[in-house]
Structure formats: C-alpha cells, structure tokens
Coordinates of C-alpha atoms in Angstrom, one line a residue:
Chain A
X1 CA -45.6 7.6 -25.8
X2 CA -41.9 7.9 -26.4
X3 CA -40.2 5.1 -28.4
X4 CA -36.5 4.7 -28.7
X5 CA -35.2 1.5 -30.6
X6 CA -38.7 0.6 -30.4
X7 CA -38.7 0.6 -26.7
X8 CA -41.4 2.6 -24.6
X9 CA -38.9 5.2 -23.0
X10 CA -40.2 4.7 -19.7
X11 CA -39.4 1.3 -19.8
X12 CA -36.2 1.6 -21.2
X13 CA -35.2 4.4 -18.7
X14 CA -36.7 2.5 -16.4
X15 CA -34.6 -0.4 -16.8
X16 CA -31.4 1.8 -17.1
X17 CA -32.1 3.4 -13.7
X18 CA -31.8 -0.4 -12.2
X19 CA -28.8 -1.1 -13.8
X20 CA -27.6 2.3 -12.6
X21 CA -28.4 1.8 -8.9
X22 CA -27.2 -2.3 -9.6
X23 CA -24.1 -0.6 -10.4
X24 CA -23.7 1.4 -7.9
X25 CA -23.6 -1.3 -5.4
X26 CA -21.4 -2.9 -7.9
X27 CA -19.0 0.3 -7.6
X28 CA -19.4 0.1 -4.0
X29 CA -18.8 -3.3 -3.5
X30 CA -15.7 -3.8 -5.8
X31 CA -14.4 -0.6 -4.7
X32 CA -13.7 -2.1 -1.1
X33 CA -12.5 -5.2 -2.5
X34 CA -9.9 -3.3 -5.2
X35 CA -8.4 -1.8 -1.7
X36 CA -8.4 -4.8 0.3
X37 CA -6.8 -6.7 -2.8
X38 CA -4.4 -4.2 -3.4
X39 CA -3.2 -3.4 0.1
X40 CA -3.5 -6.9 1.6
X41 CA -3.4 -9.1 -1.7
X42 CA -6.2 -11.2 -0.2
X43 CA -9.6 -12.2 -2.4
X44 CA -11.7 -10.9 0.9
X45 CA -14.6 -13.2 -0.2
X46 CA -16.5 -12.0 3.3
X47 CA -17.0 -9.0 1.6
X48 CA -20.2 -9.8 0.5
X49 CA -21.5 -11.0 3.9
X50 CA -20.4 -8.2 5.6
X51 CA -22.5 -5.8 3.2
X52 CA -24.9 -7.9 4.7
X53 CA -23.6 -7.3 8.1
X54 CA -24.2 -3.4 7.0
X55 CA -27.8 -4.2 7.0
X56 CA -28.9 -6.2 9.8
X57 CA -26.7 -3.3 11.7
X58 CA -29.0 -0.8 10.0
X59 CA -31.6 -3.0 10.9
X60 CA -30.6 -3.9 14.5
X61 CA -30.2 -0.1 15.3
X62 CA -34.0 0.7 14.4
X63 CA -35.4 -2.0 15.9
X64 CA -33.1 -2.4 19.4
X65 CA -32.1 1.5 19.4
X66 CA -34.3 3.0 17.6
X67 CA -31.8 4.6 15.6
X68 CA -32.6 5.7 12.1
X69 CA -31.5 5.4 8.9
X70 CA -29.5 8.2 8.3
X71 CA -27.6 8.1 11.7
X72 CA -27.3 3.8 10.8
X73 CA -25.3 5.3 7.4
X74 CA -23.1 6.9 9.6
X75 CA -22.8 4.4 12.9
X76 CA -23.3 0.7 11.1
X77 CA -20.3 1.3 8.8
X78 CA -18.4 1.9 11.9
X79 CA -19.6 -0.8 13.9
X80 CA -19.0 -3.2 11.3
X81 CA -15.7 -1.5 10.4
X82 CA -15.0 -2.2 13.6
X83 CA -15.8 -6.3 13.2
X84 CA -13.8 -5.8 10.2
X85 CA -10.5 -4.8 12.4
X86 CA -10.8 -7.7 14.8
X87 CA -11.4 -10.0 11.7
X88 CA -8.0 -9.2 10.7
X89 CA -6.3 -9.4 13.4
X90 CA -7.5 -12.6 14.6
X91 CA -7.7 -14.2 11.7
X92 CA -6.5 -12.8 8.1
X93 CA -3.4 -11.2 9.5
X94 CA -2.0 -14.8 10.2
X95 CA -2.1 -15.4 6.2
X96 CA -0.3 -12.5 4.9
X97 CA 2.9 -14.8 4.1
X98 CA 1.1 -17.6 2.6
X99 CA -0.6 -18.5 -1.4
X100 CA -4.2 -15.8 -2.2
X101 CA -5.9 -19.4 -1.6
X102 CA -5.6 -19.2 1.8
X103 CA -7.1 -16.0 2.6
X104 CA -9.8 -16.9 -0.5
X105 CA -10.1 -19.7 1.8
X106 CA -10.7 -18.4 5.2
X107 CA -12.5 -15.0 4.1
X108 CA -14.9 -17.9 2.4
X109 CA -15.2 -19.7 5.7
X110 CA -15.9 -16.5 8.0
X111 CA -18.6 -15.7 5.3
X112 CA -20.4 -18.9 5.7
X113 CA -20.5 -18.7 9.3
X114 CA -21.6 -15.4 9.2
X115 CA -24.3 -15.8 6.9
X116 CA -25.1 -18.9 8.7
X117 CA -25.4 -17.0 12.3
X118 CA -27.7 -14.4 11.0
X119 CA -30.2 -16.9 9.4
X120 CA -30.1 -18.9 12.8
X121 CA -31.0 -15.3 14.8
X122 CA -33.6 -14.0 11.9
X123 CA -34.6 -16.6 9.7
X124 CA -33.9 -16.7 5.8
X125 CA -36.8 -14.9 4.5
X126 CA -36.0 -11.4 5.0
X127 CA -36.8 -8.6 7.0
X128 CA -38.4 -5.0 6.1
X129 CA -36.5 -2.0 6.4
X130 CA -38.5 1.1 5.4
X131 CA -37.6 3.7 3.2
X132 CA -37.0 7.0 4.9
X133 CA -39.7 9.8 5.1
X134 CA -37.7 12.3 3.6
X135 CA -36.9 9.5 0.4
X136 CA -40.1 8.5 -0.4
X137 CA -42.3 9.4 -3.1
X138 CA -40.7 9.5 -6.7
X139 CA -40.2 12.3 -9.4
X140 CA -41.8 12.3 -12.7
X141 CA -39.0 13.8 -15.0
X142 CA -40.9 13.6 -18.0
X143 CA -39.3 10.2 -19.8
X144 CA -39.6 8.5 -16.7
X145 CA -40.6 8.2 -13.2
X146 CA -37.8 8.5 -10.5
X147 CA -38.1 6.7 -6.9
X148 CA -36.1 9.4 -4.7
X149 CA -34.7 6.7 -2.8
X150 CA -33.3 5.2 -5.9
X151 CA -32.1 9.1 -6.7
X152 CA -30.2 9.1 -3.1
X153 CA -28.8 5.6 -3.6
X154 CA -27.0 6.6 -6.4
X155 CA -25.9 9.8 -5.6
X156 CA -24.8 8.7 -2.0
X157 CA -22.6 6.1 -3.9
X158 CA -21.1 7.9 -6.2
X159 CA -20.3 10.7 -3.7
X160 CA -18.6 8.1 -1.3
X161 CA -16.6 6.4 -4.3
X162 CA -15.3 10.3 -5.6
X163 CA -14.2 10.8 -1.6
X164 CA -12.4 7.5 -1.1
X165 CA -10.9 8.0 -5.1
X166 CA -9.7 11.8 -3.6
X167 CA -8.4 10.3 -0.6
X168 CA -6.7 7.5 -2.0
X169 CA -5.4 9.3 -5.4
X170 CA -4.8 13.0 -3.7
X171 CA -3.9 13.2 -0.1
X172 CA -0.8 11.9 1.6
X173 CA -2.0 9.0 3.5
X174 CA -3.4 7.8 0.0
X175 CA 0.2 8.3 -0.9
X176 CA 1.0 6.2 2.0
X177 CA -1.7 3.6 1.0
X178 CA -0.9 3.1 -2.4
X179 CA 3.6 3.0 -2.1
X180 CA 2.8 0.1 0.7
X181 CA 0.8 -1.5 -2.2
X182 CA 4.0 -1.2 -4.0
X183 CA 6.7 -1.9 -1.7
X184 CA 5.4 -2.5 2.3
X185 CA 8.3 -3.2 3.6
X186 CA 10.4 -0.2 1.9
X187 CA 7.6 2.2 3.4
X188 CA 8.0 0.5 7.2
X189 CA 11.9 1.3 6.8
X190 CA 10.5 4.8 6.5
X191 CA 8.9 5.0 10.1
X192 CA 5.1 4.0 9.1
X193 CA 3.8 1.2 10.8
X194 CA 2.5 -0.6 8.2
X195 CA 0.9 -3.5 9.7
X196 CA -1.4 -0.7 11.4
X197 CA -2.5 0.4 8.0
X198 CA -3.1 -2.8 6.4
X199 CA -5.9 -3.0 9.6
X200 CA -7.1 0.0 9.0
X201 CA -7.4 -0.3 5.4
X202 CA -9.2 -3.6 5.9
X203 CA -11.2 -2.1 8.3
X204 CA -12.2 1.2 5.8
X205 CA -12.9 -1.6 3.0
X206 CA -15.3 -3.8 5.2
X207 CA -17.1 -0.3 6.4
X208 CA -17.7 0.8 2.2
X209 CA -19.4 -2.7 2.3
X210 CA -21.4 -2.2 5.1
X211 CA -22.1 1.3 4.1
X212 CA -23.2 -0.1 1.2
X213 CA -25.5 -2.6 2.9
X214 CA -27.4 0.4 4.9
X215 CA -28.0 1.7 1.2
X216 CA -29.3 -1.4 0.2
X217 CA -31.5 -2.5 3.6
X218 CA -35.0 -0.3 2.1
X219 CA -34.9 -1.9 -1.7
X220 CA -33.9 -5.6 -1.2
X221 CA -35.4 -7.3 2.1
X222 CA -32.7 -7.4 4.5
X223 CA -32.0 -11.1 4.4
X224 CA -28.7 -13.8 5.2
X225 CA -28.3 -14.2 1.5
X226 CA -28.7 -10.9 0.1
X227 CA -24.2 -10.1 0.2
X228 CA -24.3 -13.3 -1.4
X229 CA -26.8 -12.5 -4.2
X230 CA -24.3 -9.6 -5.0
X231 CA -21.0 -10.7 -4.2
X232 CA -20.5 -13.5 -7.3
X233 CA -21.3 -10.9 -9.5
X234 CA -18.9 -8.2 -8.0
X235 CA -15.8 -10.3 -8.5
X236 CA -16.5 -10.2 -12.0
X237 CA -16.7 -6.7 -12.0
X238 CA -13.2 -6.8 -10.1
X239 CA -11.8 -8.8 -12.8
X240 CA -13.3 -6.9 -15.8
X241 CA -11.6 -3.5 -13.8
X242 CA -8.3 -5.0 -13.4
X243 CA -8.0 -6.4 -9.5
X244 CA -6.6 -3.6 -7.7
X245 CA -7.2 -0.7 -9.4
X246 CA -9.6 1.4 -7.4
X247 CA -10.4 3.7 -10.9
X248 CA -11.6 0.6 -12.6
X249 CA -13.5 -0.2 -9.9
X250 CA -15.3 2.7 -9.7
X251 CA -16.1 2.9 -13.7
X252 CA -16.7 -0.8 -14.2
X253 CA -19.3 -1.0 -10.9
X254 CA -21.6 1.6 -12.9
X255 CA -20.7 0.9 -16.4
X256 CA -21.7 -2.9 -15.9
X257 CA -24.6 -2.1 -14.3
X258 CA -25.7 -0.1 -17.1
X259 CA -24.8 -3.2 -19.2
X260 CA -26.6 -5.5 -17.5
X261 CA -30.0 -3.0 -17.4
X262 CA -29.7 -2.1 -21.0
X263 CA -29.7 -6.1 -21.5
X264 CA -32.4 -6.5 -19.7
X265 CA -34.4 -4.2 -21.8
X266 CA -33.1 -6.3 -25.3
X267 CA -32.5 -9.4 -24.5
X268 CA -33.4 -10.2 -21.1
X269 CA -32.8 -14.0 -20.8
X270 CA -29.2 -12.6 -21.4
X271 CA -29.5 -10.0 -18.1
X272 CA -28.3 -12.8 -15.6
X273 CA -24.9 -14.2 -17.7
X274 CA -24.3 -10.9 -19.6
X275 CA -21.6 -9.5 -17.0
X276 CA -20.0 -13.3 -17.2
X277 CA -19.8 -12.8 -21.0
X278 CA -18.2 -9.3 -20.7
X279 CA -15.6 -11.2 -17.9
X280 CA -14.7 -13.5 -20.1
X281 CA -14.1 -11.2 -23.1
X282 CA -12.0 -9.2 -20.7
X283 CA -9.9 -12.0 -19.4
X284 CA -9.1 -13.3 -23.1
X285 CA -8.5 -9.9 -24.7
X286 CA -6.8 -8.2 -21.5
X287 CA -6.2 -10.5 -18.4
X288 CA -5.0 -7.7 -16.5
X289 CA -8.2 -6.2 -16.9
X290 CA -9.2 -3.0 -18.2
X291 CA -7.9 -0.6 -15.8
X292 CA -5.3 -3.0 -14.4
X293 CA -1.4 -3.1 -14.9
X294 CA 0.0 -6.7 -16.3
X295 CA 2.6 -7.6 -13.2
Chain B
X1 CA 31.0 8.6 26.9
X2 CA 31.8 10.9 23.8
X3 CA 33.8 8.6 21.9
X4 CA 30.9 6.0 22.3
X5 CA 29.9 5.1 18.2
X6 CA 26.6 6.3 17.0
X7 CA 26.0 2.7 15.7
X8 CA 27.6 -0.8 16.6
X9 CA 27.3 -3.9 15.3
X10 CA 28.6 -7.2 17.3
X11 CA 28.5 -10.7 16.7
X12 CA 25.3 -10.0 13.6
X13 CA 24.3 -13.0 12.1
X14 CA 21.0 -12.8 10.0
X15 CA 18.8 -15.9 8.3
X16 CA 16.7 -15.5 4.9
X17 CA 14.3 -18.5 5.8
X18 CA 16.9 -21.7 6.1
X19 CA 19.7 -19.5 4.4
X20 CA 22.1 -18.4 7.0
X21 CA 23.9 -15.1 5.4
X22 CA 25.5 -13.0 7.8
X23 CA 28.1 -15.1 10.6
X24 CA 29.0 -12.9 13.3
X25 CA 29.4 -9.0 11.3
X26 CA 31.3 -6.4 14.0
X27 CA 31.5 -2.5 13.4
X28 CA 31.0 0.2 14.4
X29 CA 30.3 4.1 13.0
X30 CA 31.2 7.2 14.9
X31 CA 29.0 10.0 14.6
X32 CA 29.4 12.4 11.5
X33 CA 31.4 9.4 9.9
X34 CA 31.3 8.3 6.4
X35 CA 32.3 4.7 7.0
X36 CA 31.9 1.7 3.9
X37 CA 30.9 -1.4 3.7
X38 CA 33.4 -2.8 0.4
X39 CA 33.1 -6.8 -0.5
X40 CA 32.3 -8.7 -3.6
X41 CA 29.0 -9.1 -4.9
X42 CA 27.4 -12.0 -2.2
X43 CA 29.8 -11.0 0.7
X44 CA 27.0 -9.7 2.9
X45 CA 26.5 -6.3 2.8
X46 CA 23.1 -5.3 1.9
X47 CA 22.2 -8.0 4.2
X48 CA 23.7 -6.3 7.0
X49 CA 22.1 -3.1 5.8
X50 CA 18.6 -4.8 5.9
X51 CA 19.8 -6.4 8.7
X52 CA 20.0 -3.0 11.1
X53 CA 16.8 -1.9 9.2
X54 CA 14.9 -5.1 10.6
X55 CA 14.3 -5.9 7.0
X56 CA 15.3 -9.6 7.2
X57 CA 13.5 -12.8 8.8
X58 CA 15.6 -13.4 11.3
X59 CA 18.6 -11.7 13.5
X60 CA 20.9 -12.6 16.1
X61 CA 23.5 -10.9 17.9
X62 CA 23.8 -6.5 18.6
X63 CA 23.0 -3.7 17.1
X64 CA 23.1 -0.9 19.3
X65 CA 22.1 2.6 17.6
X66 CA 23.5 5.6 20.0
X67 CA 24.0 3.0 22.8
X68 CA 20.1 1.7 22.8
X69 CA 19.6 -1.9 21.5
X70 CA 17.9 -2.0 18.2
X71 CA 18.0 -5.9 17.1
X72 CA 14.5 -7.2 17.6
X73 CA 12.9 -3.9 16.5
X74 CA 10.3 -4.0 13.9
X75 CA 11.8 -1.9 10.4
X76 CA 9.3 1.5 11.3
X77 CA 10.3 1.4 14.7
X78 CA 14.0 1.5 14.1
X79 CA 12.9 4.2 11.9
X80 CA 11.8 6.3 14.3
X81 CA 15.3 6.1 16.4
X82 CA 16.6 7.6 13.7
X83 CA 17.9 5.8 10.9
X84 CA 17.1 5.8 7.2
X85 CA 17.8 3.6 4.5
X86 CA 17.7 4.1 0.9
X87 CA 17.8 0.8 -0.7
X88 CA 20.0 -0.4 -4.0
X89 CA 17.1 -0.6 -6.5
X90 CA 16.3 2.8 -5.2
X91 CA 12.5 2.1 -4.4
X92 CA 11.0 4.9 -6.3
X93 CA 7.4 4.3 -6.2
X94 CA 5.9 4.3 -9.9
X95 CA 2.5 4.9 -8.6
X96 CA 3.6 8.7 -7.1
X97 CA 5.1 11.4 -8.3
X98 CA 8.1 13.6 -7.4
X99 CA 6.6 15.2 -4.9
X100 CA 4.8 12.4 -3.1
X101 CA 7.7 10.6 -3.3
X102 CA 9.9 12.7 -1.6
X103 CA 6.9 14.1 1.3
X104 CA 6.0 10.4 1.5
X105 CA 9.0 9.4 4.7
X106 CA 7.2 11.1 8.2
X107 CA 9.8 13.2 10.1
X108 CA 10.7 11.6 12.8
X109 CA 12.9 14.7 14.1
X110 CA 14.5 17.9 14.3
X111 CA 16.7 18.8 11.9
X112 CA 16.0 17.3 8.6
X113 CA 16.5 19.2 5.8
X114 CA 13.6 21.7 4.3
X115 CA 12.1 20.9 1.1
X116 CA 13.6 24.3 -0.2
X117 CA 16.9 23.1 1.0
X118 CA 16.6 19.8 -1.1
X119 CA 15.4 21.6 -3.9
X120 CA 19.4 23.2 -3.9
X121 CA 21.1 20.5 -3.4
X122 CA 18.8 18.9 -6.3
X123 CA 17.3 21.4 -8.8
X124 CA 16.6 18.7 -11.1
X125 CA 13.9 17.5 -8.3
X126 CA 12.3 20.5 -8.9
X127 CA 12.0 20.8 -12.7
X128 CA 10.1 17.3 -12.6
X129 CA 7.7 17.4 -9.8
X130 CA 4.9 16.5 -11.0
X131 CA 6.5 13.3 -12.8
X132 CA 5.9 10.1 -12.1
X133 CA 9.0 8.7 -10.2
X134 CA 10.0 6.2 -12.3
X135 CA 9.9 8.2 -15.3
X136 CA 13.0 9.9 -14.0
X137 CA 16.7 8.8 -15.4
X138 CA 18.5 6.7 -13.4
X139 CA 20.5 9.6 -11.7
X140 CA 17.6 12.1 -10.8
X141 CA 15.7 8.9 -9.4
X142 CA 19.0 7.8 -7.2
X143 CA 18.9 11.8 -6.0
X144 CA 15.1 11.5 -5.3
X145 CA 15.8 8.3 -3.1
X146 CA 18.3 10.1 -1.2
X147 CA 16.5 13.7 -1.2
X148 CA 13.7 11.9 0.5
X149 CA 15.6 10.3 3.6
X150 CA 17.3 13.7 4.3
X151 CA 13.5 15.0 4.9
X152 CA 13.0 13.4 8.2
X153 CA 15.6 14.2 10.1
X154 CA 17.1 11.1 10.6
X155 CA 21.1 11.5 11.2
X156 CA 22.4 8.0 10.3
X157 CA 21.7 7.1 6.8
X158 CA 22.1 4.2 5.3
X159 CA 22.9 4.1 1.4
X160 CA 23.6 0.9 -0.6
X161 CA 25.5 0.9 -3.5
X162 CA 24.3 4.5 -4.6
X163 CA 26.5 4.4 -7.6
X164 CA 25.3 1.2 -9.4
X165 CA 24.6 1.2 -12.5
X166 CA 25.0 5.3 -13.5
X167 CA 27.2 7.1 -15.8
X168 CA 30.4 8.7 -14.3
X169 CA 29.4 12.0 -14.7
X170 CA 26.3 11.3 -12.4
X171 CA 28.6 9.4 -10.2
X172 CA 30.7 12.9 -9.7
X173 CA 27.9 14.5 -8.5
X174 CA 26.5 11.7 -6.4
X175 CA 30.4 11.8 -4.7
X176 CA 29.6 15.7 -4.3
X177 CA 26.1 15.0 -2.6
X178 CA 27.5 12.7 0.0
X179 CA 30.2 15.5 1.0
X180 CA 27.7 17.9 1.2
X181 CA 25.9 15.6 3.3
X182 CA 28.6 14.7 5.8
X183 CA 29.6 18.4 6.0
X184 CA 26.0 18.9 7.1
X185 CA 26.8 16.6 10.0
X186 CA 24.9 13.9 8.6
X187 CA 26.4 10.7 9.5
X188 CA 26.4 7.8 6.6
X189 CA 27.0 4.0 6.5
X190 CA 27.6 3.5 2.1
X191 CA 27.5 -0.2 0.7
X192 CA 29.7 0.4 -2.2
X193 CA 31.5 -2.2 -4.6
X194 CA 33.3 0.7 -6.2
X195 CA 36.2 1.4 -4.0
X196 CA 37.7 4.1 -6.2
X197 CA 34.5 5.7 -5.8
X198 CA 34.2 5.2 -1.8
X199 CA 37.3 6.4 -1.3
X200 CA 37.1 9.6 -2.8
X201 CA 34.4 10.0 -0.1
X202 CA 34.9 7.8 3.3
X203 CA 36.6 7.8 6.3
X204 CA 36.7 4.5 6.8
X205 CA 36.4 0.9 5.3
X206 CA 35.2 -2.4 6.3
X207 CA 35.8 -5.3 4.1
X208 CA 33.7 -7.9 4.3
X209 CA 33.2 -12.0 3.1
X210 CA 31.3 -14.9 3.2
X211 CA 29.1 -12.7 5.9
X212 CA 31.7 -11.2 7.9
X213 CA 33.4 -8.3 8.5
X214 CA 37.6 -9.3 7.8
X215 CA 39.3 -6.2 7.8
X216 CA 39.2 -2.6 8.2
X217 CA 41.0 0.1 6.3
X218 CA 41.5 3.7 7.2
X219 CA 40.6 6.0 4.4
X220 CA 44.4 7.4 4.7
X221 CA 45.6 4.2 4.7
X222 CA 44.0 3.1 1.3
X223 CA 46.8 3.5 -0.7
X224 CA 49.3 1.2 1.5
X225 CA 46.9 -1.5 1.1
X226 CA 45.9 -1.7 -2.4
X227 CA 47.4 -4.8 -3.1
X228 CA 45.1 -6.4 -0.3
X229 CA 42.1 -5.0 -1.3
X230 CA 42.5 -5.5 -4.5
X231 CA 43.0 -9.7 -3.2
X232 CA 40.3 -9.0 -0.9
X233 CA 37.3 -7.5 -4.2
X234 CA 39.0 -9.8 -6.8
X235 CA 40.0 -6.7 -9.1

C-alpha cells in the first residue's frame, strides 16, 4: 500500500476528501454570510438555520411533492430565498440604523425559533434523505476511493461560488452591489433603489445557504441542529477571510477545510479546535483578516 | 408657464437627528442656468444640496423640481425625476474601476451624454479605464464624478464645491467643463466657496448663512457688490 508521511494513502486522501467537501460547505456557508455582512453590515447568525431550512425543503418536497433532488437544488433555494425576503422586511430591515449587536441579536433569536419549530414538527433525531441514483456508487481513482456524491458536492459548490464571485466581481449589478457596500446612500442619489437590493441580496445570501443545505440533506441526517453543527465553525472561517470579502470567503471555506482534514489525519484530537487556533492566529497577526481591508 | 424655474426651493428647513441646519432656504434655478450657492464653510449649503437629493433625516418645507413636488421623495426616486448629484468628497468608489464607475448611474432619460462623447470632453478617463477609481489624482477623479452624472441624462445637476482642494490649473479646466456643460443645455446648481472661481462661470448667486438663503447677486452685478460679499464670506 501507498505510504506518505507514513500515512496509508487512502486514508490520508481519504481524510483530505472530508475536509474538502467540509470546506465546501464552509465556502458555501461564509460566502452568503461575507455578502450579507458586507451589504447589510448585519452578523446574519440565522444563516446556519436556514441551511437547515434548505434541507427540510429538500426534504419536504420529496416526501409532500414528490419532488426530487435535483429539481429541490433548484426550487428549495428559492423557496427559502423567498422566507429569506420576508425575514428582512419584517424584521432585520427595522435594525439597519442601530449597533451589529442588534441584528447579531435578532438573527440569533429567529434562529432559535426556527430550529425550535422544526424539532417540534420532526423531532431531533434526524431524518433520511437518499442519495440520488445517478450519484451513487463511488470511483476507485487508484490512491483512493471517491463517493460520486461527495464528487458532485464539491463540484456543485465550487461552481456556484465561481458564478456568484463572476456576478459579484464582473457584471454591473455586482458593480451595483459592491459601490452600495461602499457608499448606499451616494448610489440611491443615483436612481437605484437601494433598499430593494439590500432585500434581494439578503434574499440571494439566505438561498446559497439553503442551496447549500439541499447539498448537505444525503450525507448528514437532515436534523434541527445540523445549521447549527456548522454555523460556529463558519464564523471562524468569516473571520480568518476578512468579514466581507467574498474572495476570502471562497478560499478560506476550502482551504480550512483542508486544514481541518489534514489534522484529522495527524493529530486528530486537534480536528475539532484546529480552525479556532488558525482564528486566533489570524485575529492577533491580521484582525482584518486575511483577505479583508483594515477600515 | 415658460418662465416657471426648473427647480424651486421655499421655506427648506432640514434636521440632522436633533441638529436643526437649514431655517427656511428660498431659490429658485431657471432652466439652462448656472446658478451658485456661495456662504462660509457651515452656512448651509451642502445641506441644502442633500437636502433636494433626500439625503438628509428630515425636511420640511418645498422643493418643487419642474413644478412637481419633490420633498418627501426617497434620494433614487428624485433621481429618476431627473436630478443628479455629485457630492464634495467626490464618491469615487475604490472597489470599481474607471469604467464601472462611470456605467455604474442607470439612465434615467433621453439625452445624456454617450460614453464616446465623455470620453472628449475627458480623454484622461479614457487612458485609465481599467484603474481603480481612487487611484486617479484628485482632478481626473473630480472629472470622473462629473463624467458619470452626465451619463444618465439627467438635466439638473447638482455639483458641490467641484474645485476643493485642486491645483489651479485643474481648476481652469474644471471652469471649462462646466461651460461646456451649460452650452450643452445642461442646467447646474454649483456649491462653491470660491467666488472668483463661480463667477467666471454663473449666472447667478445666492448667498447664504446660518441656514438661509440672505441675498442674491446677479453674475453682472458681481463687481458692484464686492464689498458685500466680501462682508458676507469673511474674505
């Protein structure tokens, strides 16, 4: 068998393939936060139940609809995109004037009650979602074995991070999007209805999460705390990125996901704190973060 | 009613939070006009500038923008009646180049000017399109902020204090840019606290105070009354 660094290569690959599709919920995840933060400079701590959301939607569709998986990648990020928009303008629009506590604290709140709905409807222990026929099965690529839908699940991510990175970075409403980030009320004196975006841009942020949560519904059980599980560790990653930056978030999702894999292959009582440790580095060395710009 | 002004103000008081800033501002601007606003630094005139924009908290009073009532309009949607603004710090965005910058204001109508158009009037636009905004002097990035409100076809501008700050040659040419402007029919409202500067390029001139509006000076009339302005800026 092939050893690298004494490791069995399948086991090491193994590992790194975890961290890889980790990370790409990572990327995922932080991504939609990076643009919420940026555009609405609120800490949307619902982001992780509304990954969850992403799910139960997935999972909601093929059980009351009997909707698939591939159509639920396309219809439960809208529908909870949707949620999303109402969220905001009930509720977080009302903050925009006031401290990031506030929103911390009400995006905090609606993720309780969320979280706290679902396990009343479905219980906390978690509920199957299968794998797609045309995912399952694995390839042996010699040093390792691949599960396709592990494959897809990074592939589908980083695709949908290099779309929203080439809308944001290369077409005009990402123009739009990232001068409000700057200066909102300088581009409203320019005829764009800002507020509108802001919505919209909450809305797009909340559907990455749950598009992310359809991803996730066949490898974890599709439970209340499973956003939860995640969403600790993907502020971390926003931080170690630089809040805001949606390049950072992008490249520190994967690359601390790779991280935390490779640690669990040396030192794996370290897997679970090992981001932490990288955060804290970070914070000391480069408080902006590593992608960020100091204001 | 051909003689009725393209904008006017009455009775425009304006609040930062508690801060009551503007007391009551009255003016008007006749189309194609270049028409100033002159006062010492704290006298009220950006305010009134962000005031017609919707920029500020709170307003009270008129502001009626070719004879429709603009006053409780949100800043976009006064926007789209036809008035631009480019503001004193300029507002380049560092996060866009050139080019974005400029495409970045929607055209709200007919009649704007062409980006080949702009590109004559400011061939140093064109040289750095792909820079980032801010990494632009402070001249090509006071031309940039103006280039891009004559893109949406918006025919009252609003410019405050477009000299501030830049060396005289640049001045000069800034002077040029707003007659070229005005002989394109443009019509412009200029916050200025250079009045050697305004009047090599206005028509008229409102002097304002402690959030008013106290006199008004005919650009012909300037030199008769160069002892009171010079009471009225403190020069």
């Amino acid at each position: 068998m092939m050893m690298i660094l004494g490791i069995p290569a399948p086991l090491l690959f193994g590992q790194l393939m975890l961290g890889v599709v980790n990370g790409a919920f990572y990327a995922l995840l932080s991504l939609g936060l990076a643009i919420i933060f940026g555009m609405l400079n609120i800490v949307n701590f619902a982001h992780g139940a509304l990954f969850m959301l992403g799910a139960f939607t997935s999972w909601g569709l093929l059980n009351y609809a009997g909707i698939g998986y591939w159509w639920a990648l396309l219809l439960a990020p809208l529908i909870v995109g949707a949620f999303g928009v109402v969220l905001e303008r009930l509720f977080i629009s009302k903050l925009y004037k006031l401290d990031h506590l506030y929103g911390l604290l009400l995006t905090f709140g609606i993720a309780l009650i969320l979280e706290g709905l679902v396990r009343n409807y479905y219980g906390s222990s978690g509920l199957p979602y299968r794998i797609p026929a045309e995912l399952q099965g694995a390839q042996d690529l010699g040093f390792m074995i691949m599960p396709n839908y592990r494959g897809w699940v990074v592939l589908a991510a980083l695709v949908m991070c290099l779309i929203t990175w080439i809308v944001i970075e290369k077409t005009s409403i990402g123009a739009k999007l990232r001068a409000a980030t700057e200066n909102a009320p300088l581009v409203q004196s320019f005829g764009i209805n800002v507020p509108r975006m802001i919505t919209l841009t909450y809305g797009a942020g909340v559907a990455l999460a749950a598009f992310a949560g359809v991803l996730a519904a066949p490898i974890y059980s599709v439970n209340p705390g499973m956003g939860a599980n995640f969403i600790i560790v993907v502020f971390a990653v926003v931080v170690i990125g630089g809040m805001g930056s949606i390049l950072g978030s992008i490249i520190t999702g994967f690359g601390l996901g790779i991280v935390e894999g490779l640690t669990r292959v040396f030192y794996p009582e370290g897997s679970a704190t090992v981001i932490f440790v990288v955060m804290v580095i970070v914070l000391l060395a480069r408080p902006a973060g590593l992608f960020g710009r100091a204001h | 009613m051909a003689d009725a002004p393209m904008l006017q103000v009455s009775n425009l008081e304006s609040w930062y939070g508690e801060s009551h800033i503007l007391h009551g501002v009255d003016f008007n601007v006749q189309e194609g006009e270049v028409v100033t606003l002159l006062g010492r630094n704290g006298a009220g005139k950006t305010t009134t500038m962000k005031s017609i924009m919707g920029l500020v908290g709170r307003r009270a009073g008129s502001i009626r923008f070719k004879g429709e009532e603009i006053v409780g309009l949100r800043p976009d949607l006064v926007a789209r009646r036809g008035i631009a603004f480019c503001p004193e710090e300029r507002g380049i965005f560092a996060s866009l180049d050139v080019t974005e910058n400029l495409m970045l204001p929607p055209r709200i109508a007919e009649g704007g000017l062409d980006i080949e158009r702009i590109y004559t009037l400011f061939p140093n636009l064109q040289e750095r399109a792909r820079s980032p905004g801010t990494k632009l002097s402070g001249g090509e990035q006071q031309m940039l902020a103006i280039a891009r409100i004559l893109r949406t076809g918006a025919r009252l501008l609003l410019l405050d204090e477009p000299t501030e700050g830049l060396a005289p040659v640049i001045v000069q040419q800034i002077g040029r840019t707003i007659r070229e402007i005005k002989a394109l029919g443009f019509t412009v409202l200029l916050v200025e606290q250079n009045f050697r500067f305004a009047a090599t390029v206005a028509d008229r001139h409102y002097v304002m105070e402690h959030g008013r509006v106290i006199d008004m000076i005919p650009n012909a009339e300037l030199e008769q009354n160069m002892t009171k302005l010079h009471e009225y800026l403190g020069v």
